[in-house]
mmCIF file of C-alpha atoms in Angstrom:
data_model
loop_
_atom_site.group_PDB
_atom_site.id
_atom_site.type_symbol
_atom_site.label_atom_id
_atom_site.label_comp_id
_atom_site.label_asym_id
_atom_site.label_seq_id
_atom_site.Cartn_x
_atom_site.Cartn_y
_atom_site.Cartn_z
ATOM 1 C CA UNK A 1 111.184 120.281 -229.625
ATOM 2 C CA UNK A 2 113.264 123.048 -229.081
ATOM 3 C CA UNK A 3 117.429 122.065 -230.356
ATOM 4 C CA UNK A 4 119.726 123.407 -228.425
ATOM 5 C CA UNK A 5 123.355 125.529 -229.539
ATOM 6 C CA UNK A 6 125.665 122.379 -229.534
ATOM 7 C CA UNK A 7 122.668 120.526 -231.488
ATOM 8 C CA UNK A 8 122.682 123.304 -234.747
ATOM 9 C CA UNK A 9 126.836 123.152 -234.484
ATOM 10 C CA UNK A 10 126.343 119.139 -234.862
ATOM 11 C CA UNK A 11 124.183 119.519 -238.022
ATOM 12 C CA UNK A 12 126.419 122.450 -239.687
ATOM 13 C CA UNK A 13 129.408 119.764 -239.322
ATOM 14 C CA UNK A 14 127.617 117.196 -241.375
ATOM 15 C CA UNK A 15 126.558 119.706 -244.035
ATOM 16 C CA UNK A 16 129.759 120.930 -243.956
ATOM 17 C CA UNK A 17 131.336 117.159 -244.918
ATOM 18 C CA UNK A 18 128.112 116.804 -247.337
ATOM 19 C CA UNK A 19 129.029 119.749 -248.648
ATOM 20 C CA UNK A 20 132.376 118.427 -250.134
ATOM 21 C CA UNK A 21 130.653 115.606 -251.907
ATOM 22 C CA UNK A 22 132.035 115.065 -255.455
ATOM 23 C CA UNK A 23 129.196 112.861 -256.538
ATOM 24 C CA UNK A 24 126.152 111.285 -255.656
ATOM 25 C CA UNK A 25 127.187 108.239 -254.289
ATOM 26 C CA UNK A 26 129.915 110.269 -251.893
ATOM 27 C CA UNK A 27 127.254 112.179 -251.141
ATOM 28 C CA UNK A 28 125.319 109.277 -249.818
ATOM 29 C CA UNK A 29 128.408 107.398 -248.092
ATOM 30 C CA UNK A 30 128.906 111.503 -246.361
ATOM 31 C CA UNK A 31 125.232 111.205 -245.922
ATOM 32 C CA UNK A 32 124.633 108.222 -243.701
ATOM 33 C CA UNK A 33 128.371 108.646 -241.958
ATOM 34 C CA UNK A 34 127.296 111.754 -240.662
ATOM 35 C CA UNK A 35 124.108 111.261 -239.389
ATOM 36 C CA UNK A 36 125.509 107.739 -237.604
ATOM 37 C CA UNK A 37 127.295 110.291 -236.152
ATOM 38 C CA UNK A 38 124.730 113.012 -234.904
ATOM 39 C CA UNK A 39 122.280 110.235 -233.660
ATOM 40 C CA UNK A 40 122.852 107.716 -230.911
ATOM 41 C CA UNK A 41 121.414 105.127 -233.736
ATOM 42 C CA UNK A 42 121.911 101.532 -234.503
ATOM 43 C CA UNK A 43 123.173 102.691 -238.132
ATOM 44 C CA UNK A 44 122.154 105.090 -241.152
ATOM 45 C CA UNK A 45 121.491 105.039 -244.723
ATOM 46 C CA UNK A 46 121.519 106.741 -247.635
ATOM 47 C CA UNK A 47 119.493 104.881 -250.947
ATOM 48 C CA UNK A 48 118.688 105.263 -253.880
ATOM 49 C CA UNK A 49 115.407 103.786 -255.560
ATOM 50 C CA UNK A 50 115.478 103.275 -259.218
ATOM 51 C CA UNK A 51 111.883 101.561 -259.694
ATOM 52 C CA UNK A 52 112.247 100.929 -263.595
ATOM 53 C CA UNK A 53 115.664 98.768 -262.558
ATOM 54 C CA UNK A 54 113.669 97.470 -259.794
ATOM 55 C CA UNK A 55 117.185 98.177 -257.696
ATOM 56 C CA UNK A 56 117.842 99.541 -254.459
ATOM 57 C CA UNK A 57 121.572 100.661 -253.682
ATOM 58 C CA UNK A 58 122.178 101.771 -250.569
ATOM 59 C CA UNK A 59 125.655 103.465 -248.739
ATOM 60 C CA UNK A 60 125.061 102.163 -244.791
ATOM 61 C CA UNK A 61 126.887 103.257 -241.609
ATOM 62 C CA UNK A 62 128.279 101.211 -240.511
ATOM 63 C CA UNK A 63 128.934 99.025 -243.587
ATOM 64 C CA UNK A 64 126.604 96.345 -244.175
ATOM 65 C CA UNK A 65 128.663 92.856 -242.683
ATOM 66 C CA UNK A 66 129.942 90.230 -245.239
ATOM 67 C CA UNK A 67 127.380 88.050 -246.644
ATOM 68 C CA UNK A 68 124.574 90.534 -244.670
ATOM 69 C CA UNK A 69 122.852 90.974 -248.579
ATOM 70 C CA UNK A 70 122.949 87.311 -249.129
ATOM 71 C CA UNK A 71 121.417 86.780 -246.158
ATOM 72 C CA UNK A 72 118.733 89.182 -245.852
ATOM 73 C CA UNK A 73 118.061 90.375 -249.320
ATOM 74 C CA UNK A 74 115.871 87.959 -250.644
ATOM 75 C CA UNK A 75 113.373 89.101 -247.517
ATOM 76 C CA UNK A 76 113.466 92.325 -248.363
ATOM 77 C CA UNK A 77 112.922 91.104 -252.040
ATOM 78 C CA UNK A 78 109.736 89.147 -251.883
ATOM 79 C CA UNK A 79 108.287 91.494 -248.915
ATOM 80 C CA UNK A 80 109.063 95.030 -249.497
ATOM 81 C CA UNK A 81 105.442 96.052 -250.045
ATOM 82 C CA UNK A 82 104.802 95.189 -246.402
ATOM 83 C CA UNK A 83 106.852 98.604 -245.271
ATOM 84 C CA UNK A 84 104.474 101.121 -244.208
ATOM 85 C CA UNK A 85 106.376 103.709 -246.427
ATOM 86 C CA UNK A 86 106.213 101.384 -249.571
ATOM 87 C CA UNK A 87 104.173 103.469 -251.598
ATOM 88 C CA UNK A 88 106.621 106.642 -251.086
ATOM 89 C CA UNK A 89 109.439 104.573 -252.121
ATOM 90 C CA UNK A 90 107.849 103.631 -255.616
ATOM 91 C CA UNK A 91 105.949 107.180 -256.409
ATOM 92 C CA UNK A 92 108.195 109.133 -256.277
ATOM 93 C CA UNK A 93 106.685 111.236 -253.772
ATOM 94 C CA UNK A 94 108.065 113.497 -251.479
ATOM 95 C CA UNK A 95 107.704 111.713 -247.188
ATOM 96 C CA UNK A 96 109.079 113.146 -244.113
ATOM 97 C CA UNK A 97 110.744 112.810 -242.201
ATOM 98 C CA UNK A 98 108.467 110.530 -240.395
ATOM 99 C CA UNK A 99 109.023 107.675 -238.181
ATOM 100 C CA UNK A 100 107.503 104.390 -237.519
ATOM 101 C CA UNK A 101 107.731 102.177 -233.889
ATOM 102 C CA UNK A 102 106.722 98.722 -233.430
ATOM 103 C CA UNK A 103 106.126 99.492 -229.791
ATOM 104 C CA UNK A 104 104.625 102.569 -230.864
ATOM 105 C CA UNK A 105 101.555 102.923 -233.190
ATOM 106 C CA UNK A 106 102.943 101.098 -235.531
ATOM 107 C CA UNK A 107 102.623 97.662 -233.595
ATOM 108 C CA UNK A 108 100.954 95.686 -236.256
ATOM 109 C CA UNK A 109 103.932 96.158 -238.557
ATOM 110 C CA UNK A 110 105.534 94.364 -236.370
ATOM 111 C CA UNK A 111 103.557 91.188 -236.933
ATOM 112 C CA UNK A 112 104.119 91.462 -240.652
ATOM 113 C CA UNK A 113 106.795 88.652 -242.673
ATOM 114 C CA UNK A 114 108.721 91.695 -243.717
ATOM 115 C CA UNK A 115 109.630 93.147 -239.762
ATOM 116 C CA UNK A 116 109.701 89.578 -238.442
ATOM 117 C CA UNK A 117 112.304 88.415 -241.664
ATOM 118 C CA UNK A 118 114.130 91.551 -241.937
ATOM 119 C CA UNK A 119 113.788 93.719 -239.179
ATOM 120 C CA UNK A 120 113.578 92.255 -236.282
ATOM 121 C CA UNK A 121 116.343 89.934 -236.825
ATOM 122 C CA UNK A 122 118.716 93.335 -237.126
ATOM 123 C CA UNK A 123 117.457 94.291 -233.873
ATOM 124 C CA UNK A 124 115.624 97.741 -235.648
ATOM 125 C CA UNK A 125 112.340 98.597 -233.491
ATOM 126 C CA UNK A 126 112.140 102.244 -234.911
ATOM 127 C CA UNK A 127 113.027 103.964 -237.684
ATOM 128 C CA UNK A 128 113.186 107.778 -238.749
ATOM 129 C CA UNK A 129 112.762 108.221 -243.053
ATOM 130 C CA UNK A 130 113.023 111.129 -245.441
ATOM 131 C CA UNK A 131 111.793 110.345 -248.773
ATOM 132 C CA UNK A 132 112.267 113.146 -251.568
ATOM 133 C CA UNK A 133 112.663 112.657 -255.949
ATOM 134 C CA UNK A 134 115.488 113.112 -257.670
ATOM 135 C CA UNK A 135 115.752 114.934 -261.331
ATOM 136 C CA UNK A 136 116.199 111.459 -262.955
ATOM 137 C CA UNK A 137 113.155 109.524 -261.718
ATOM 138 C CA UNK A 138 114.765 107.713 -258.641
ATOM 139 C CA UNK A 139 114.293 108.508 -255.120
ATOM 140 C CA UNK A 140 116.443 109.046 -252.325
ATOM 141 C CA UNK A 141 115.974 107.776 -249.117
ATOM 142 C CA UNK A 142 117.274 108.988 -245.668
ATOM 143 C CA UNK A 143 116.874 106.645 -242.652
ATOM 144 C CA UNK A 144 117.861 106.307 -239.374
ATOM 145 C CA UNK A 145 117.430 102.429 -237.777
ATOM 146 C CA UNK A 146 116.923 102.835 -233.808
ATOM 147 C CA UNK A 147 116.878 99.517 -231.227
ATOM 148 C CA UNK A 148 116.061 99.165 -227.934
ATOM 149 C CA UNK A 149 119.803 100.094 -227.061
ATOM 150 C CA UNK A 150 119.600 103.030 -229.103
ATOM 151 C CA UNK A 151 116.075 104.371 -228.420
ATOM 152 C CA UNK A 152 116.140 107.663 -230.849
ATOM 153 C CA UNK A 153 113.517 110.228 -229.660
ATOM 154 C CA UNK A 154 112.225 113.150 -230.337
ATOM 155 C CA UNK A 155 116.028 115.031 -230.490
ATOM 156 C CA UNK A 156 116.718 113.196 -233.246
ATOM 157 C CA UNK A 157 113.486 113.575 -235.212
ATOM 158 C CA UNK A 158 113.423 117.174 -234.613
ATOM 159 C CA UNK A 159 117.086 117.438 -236.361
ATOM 160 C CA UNK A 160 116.273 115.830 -238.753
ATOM 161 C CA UNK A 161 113.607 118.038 -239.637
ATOM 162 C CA UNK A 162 115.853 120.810 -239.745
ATOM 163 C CA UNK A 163 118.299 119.456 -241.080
ATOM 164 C CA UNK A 164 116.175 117.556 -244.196
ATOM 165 C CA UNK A 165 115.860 120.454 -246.313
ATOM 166 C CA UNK A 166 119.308 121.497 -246.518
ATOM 167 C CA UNK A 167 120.124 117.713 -247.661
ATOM 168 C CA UNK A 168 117.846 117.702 -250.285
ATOM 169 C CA UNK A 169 119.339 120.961 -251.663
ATOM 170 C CA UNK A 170 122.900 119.558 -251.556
ATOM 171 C CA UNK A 171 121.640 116.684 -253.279
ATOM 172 C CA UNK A 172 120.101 118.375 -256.285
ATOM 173 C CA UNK A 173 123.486 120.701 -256.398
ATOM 174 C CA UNK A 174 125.568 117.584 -256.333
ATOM 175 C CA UNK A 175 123.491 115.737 -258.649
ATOM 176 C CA UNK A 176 123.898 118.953 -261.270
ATOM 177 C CA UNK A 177 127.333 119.103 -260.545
ATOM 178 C CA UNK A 178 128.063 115.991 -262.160
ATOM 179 C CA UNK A 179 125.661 116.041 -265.556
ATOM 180 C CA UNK A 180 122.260 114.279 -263.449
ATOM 181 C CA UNK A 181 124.038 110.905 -263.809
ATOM 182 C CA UNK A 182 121.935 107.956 -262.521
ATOM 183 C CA UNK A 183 123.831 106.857 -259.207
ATOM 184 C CA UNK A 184 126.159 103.934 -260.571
ATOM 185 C CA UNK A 185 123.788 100.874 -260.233
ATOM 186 C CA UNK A 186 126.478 97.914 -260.910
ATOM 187 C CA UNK A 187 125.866 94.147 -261.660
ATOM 188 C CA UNK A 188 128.602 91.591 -261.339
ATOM 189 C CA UNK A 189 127.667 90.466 -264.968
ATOM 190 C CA UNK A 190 126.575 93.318 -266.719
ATOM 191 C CA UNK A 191 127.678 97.280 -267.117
ATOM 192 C CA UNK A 192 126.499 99.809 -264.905
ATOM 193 C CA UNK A 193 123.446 101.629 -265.518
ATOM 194 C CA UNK A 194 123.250 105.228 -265.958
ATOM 195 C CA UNK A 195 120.745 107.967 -267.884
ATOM 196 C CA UNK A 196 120.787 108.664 -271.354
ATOM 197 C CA UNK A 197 123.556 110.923 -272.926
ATOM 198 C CA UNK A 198 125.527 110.743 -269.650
ATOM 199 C CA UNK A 199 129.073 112.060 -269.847
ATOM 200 C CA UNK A 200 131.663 110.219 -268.520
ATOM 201 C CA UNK A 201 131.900 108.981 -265.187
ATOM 202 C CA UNK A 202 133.387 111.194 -261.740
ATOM 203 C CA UNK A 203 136.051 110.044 -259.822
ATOM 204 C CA UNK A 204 135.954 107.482 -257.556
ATOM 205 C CA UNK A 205 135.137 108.522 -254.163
ATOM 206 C CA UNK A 206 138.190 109.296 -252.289
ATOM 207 C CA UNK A 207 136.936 107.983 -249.201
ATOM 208 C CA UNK A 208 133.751 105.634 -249.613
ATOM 209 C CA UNK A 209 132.277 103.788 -246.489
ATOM 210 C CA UNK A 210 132.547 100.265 -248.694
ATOM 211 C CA UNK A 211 134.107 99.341 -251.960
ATOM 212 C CA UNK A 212 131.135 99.462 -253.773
ATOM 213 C CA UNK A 213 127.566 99.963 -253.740
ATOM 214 C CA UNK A 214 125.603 97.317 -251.869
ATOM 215 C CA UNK A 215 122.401 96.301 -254.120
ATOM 216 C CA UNK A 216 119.014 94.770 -253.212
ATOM 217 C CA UNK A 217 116.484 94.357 -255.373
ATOM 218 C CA UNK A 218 112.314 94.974 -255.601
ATOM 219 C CA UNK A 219 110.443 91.567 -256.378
ATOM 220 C CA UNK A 220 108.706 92.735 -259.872
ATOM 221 C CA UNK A 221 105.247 91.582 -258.456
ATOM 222 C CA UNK A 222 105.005 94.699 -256.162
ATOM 223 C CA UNK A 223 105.502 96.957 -259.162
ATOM 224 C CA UNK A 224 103.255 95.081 -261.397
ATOM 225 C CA UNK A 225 101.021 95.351 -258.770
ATOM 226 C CA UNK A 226 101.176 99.050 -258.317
ATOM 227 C CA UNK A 227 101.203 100.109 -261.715
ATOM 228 C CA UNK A 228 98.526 97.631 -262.640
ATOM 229 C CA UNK A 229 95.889 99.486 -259.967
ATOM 230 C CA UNK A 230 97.685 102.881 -261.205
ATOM 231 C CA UNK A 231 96.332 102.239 -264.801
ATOM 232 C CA UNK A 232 92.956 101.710 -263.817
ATOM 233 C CA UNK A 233 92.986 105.262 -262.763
ATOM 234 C CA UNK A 234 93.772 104.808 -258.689
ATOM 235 C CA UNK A 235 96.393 106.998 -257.054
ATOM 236 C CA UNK A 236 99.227 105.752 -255.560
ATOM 237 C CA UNK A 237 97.765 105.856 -252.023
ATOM 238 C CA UNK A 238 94.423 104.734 -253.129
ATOM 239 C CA UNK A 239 96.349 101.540 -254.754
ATOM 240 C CA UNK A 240 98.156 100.969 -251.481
ATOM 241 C CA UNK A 241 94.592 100.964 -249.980
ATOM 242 C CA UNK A 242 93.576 98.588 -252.143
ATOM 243 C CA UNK A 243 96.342 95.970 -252.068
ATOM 244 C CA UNK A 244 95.595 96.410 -248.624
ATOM 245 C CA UNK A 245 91.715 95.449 -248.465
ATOM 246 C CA UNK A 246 92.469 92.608 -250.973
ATOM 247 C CA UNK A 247 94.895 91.253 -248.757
ATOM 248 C CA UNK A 248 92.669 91.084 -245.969
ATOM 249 C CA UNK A 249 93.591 93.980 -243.922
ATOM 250 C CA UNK A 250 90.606 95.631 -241.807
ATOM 251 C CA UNK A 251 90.312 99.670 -241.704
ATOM 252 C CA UNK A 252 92.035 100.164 -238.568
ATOM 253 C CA UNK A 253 95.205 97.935 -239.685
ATOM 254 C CA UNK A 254 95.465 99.860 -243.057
ATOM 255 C CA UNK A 255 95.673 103.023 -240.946
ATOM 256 C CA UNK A 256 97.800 102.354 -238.918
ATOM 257 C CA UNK A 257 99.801 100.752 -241.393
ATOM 258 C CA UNK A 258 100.124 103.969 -243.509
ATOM 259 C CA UNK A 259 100.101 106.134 -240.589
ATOM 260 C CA UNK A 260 97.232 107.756 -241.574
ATOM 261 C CA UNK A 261 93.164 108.156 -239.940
ATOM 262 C CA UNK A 262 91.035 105.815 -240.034
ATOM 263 C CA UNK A 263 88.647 108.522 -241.473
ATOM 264 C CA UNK A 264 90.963 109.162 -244.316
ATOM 265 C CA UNK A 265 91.036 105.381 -245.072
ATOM 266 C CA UNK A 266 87.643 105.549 -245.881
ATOM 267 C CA UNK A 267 87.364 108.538 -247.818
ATOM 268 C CA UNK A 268 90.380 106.983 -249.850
ATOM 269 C CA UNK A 269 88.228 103.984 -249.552
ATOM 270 C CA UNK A 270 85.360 106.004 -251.121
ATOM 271 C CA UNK A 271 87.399 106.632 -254.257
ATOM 272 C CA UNK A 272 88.522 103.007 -254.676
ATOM 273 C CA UNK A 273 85.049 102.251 -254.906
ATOM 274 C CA UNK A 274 83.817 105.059 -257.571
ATOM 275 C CA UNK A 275 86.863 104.514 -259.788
ATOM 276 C CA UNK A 276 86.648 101.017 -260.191
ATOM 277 C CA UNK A 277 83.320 100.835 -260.147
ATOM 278 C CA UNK A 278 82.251 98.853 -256.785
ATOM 279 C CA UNK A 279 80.601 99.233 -253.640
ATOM 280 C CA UNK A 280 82.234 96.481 -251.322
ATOM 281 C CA UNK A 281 85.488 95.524 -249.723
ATOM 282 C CA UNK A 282 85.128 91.876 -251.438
ATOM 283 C CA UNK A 283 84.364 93.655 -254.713
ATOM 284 C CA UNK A 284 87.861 95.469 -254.635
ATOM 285 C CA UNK A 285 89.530 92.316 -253.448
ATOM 286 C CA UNK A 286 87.979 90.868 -256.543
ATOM 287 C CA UNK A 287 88.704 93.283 -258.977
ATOM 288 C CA UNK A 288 92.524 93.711 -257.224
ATOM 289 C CA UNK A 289 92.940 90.025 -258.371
ATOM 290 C CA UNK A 290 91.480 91.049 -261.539
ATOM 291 C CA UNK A 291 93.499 93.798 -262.220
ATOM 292 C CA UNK A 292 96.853 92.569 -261.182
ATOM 293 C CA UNK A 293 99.114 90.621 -263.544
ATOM 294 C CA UNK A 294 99.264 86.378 -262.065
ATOM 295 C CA UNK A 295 102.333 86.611 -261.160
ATOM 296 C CA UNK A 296 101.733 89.460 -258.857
ATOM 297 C CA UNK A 297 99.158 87.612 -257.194
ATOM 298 C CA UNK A 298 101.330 85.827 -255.061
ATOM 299 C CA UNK A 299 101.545 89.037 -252.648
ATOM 300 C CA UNK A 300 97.895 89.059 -251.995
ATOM 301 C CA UNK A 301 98.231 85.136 -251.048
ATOM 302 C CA UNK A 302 98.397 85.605 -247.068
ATOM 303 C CA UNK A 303 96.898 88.546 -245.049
ATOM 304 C CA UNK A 304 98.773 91.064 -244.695
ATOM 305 C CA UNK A 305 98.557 91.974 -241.061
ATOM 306 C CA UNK A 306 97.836 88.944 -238.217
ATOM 307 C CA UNK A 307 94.049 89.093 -237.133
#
């Protein structure tokens, strides 16, 4: 889609507030204010993913209501491996920006625990994601929640396209700036988290959207999982393929579930099969269960997708 003039002097007023981030976590509260500003959107956010802390802290616009964690955290918790860009979260990989729709393509997400827990009861029926790695072994993610009353479209995707780039660079300057400290993970009981030889902290943001980071956590059993099929040799997207066969899913659900062709399914399929050794969907289910530590085997207990 071709942006228009006003469109290009919306995006060089966010870079230009991004641009006077003093760390990484103004960065992210500049981040997500500014884009909940460009987009007619139900709200923004800026995350990082630290996978070894099994921690997610995010900087939303508008700030997350009180008691909205409590609430909803423990769903996103136990059923984070549902989201159809799970495996970009944990790899580290670069995604996007790309966008999934329950009344879109992506209609069988919407029958899954995690949309109907977490979701659906925030009203989000689309959202836009950028996915890129950071220096220290985290990743960032950009996304954009759209309802029914805020329908983002293609305007939105195609700005954020041009305008994904240019965040990632400010990012990595930012993150430089300031010694590649680890974003300030914080527990209530314990002291924050940050990489090795750090130097001392930045200043406090002058003007953060909330007092503090907001935290949710990754249920261990998803990682386990993961890293379990990763050992034996299976990619990250062929692992995601197979959590999904063992948890009943058929071809067409696991495509459109990772937004991907059915035809590459089963040439990913294809390599489950010759790296661990099988030649059947109930063999890989099988050797999933195998493979994955017990107490990870509670995520393969119900299908995935309803049939």
């Amino acid at each position: 889609m071709q942006l228009e003039a006003q469109d290009y002097a919306a995006i060089l007023d966010v870079l230009e507030s991004v641009a006077g981030s003093h760390d990484t976590r103004d960065y992210a509260a500049r981040v997500s204010a500014g884009l909940y500003r460009l987009f007619p959107c139900q709200g923004a956010s800026c995350t990082e993913i630290d996978v070894a802390g099994r921690r997610v802290v995010s900087e939303p616009a508008p700030p997350f209501p009180s008691g909205w964690i409590a609430q909803y955290g423990p769903a996103f918790e136990k059923l984070a491996w549902q989201h159809p860009l799970f495996g970009g979260f944990i790899s580290g990989e670069r995604v996007g920006p790309t966008t999934w729709d329950v009344d879109g393509a992506e209609r069988a997400f919407a029958r899954t625990e995690l949309y109907r827990s977490f979701y659906e009861p925030n009203g989000v029926r689309r959202q836009t994601v950028l996915i890129f790695p950071t220096s220290h072994g985290t990743s960032m993610v950009i996304s954009i929640d759209c309802a029914a009353t805020h329908p983002c479209g293609h305007r939105e995707a195609a700005m954020l396209s041009t305008i994904a780039p240019l965040l990632e660079t400010s990012y990595r300057l930012v993150s430089r700036a300031e010694g590649n400290l680890v974003w300030p993970f914080t527990d209530a009981d314990g002291p924050t988290m940050r990489a090795a030889a750090a130097p001392p902290a930045a200043p406090a943001p002058l003007e953060p959207l909330s007092e503090s980071p907001q935290k949710l956590t990754i249920d261990d059993a998803q990682l386990r999982a993961h890293k379990a099929l990763r050992s034996a040799g299976l990619t990250a997207r062929q692992a995601e393929i197979a959590l999904l066969v063992a948890s009943g899913a058929a071809t067409p659900q696991i495509a459109t579930t990772l937004q991907i062709s059915t035809g590459t399914v089963r040439k990913h399929l294809e390599a489950v099969h010759a790296t661990l050794g099988v030649s059947s969907r109930a063999a890989v289910a099988a050797t999933v269960m195998r493979l994955v530590h017990p107490e990870a085997a509670g995520i393969l207990g119900q299908p995935l997708l309803s049939r």
